[in-house]
GROMACS .gro file of C-alpha atoms in nm:
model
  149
    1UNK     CA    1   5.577   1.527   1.759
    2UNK     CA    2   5.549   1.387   2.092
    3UNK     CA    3   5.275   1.183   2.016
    4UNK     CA    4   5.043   1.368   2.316
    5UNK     CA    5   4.677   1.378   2.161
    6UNK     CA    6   4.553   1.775   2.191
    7UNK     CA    7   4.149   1.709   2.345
    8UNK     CA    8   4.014   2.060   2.244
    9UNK     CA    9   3.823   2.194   2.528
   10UNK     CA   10   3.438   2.110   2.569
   11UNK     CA   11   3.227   2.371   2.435
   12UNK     CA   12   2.959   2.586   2.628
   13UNK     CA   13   2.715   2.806   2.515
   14UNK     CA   14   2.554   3.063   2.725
   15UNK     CA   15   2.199   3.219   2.592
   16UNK     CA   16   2.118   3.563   2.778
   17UNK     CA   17   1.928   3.850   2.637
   18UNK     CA   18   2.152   4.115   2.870
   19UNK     CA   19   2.486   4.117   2.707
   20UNK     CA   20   2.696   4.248   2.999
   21UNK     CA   21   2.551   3.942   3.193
   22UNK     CA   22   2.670   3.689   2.878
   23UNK     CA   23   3.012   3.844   2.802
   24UNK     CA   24   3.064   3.793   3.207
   25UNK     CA   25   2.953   3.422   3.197
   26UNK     CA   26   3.129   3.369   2.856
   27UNK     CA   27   3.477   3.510   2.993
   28UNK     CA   28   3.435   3.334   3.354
   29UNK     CA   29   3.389   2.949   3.138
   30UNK     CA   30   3.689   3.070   2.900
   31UNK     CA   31   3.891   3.083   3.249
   32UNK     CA   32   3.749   2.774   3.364
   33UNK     CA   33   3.874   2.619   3.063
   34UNK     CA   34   3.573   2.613   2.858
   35UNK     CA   35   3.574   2.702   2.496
   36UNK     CA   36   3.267   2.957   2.560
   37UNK     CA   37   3.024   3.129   2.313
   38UNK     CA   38   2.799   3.375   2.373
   39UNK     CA   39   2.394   3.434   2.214
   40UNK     CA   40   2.216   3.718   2.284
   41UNK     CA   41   1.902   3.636   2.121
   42UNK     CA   42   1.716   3.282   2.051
   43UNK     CA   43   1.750   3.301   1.685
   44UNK     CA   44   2.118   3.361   1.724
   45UNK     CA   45   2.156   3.018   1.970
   46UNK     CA   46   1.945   2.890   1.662
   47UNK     CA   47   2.215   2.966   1.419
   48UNK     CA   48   2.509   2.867   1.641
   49UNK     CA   49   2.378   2.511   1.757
   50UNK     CA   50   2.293   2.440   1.375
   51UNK     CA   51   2.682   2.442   1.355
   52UNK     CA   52   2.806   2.303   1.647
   53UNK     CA   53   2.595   2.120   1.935
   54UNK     CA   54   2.758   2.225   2.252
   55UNK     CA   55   2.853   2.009   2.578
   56UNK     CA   56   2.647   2.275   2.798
   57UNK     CA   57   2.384   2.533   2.722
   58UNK     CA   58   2.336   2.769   3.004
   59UNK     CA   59   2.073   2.990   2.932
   60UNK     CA   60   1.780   3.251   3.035
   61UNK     CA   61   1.465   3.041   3.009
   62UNK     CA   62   1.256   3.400   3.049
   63UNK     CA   63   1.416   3.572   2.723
   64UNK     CA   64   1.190   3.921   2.637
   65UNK     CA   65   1.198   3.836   2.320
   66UNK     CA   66   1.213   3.493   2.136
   67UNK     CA   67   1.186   3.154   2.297
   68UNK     CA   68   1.424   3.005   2.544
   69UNK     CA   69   1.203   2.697   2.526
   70UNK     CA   70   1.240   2.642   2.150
   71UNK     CA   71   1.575   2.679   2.200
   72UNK     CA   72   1.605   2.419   2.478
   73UNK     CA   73   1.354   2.190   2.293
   74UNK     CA   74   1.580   2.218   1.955
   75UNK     CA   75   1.924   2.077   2.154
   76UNK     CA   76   1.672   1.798   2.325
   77UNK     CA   77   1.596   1.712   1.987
   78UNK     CA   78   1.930   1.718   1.864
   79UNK     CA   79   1.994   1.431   2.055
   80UNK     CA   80   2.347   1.374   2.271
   81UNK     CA   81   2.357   1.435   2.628
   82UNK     CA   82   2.397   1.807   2.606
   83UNK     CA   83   2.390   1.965   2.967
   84UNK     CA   84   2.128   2.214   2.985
   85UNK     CA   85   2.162   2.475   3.285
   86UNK     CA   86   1.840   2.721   3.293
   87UNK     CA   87   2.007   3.034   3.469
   88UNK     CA   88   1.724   3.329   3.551
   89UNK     CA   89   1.704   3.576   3.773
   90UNK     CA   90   1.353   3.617   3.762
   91UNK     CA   91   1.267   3.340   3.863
   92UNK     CA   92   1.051   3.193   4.180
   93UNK     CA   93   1.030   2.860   4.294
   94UNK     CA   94   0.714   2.728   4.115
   95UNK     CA   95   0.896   2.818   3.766
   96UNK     CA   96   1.081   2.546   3.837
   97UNK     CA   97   0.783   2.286   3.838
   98UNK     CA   98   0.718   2.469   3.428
   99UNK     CA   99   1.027   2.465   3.288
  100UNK     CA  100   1.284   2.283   3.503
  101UNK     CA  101   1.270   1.909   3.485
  102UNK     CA  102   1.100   1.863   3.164
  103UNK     CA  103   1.377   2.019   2.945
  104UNK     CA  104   1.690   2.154   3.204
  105UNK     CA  105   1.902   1.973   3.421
  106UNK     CA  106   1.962   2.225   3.636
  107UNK     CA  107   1.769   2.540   3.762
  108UNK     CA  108   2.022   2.829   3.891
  109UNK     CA  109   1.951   3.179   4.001
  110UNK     CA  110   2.086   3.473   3.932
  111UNK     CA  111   2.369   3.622   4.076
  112UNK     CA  112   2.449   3.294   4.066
  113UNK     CA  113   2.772   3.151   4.308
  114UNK     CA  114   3.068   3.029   4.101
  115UNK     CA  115   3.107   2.728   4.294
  116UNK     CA  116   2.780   2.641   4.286
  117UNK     CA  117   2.792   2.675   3.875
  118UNK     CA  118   3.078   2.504   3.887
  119UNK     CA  119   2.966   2.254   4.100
  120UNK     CA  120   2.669   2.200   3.840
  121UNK     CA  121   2.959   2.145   3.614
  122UNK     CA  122   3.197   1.946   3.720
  123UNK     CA  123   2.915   1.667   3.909
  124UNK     CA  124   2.582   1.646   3.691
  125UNK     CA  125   2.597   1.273   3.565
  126UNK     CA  126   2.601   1.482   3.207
  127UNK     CA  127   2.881   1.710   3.246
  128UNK     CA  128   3.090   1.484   3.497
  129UNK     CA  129   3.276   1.324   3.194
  130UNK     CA  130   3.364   1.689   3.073
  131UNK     CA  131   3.587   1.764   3.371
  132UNK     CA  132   3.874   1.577   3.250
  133UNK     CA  133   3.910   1.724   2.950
  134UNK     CA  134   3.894   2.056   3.060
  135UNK     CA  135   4.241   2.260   3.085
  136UNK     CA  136   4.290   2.374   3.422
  137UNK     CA  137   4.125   2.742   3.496
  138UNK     CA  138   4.449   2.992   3.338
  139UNK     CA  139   4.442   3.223   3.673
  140UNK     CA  140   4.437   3.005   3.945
  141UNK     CA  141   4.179   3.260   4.087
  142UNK     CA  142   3.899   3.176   4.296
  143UNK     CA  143   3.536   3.227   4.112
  144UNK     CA  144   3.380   3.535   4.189
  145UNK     CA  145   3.160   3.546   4.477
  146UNK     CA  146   2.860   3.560   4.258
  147UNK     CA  147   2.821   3.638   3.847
  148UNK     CA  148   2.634   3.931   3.746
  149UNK     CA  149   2.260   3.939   3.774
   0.00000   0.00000   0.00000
């Protein structure tokens, strides 16, 4: 043994009710170096942050079915410093003013820039300590231009 300590990387999870549009995220993160999961309903982000508290939830605040805003409400209460990124792509400014400061750190729309989710990453006072221990992105490819919508 060399003695090196292994840091397993930070874990995300990404809440959207159009799978295509999560498996996209979820494999774009895993790239990035994030140890990315994937929830497709609320009562499935439910189940998965009863076992593990992520370092990020990005998620749909506008679900059609369930509520985003239990689910953001549950990791508040949690506790931690959990990131949370609201990603829609229905949304219009004024959402912002009902759901964006009181429980997400960041409001993002949809087809969201790579650099700018990145960006949200790697520099919100709550993720910034994340960036070191994340492995360096696998392809060495530039983000997409935009994620899926």
């Amino acid at each position: 043994m060399s003695g090196i300590a292994v840091v397993p990387p930070p874990t995300i999870l990404v809440l959207d009710d159009f799978p295509d549009s999560a498996d996209a995220l979820c494999e774009w993160l895993t790239l990035e170096g994030w140890k990315a999961q994937c929830a497709v309903s609320a009562d499935e982000a439910l189940q998965k942050l009863r076992v593990d508290l992520p370092a990020v939830v990005v998620m749909e605040p506008w679900l059609r079915t369930g509520s985003a805003m239990g689910v953001a409400a549950a990791v508040r209460q949690a506790g931690g410093d959990t990131l949370l990124v609201g990603l829609t792509a229905w949304g219009r400014a004024e959402d912002d003013l009902v759901c964006g400061p009181t429980l997400f750190d960041v409001m993002l729309r949809k087809p969201v820039d790579g650099l700018a989710l990145r960006e949200a990453l790697d520099h919100h006072p709550r993720a910034s300590r994340l960036a070191r221990y994340r492995a360096p992105p696998s392809s060495g490819a530039a983000p997409p231009a935009s994620l899926p919508a």
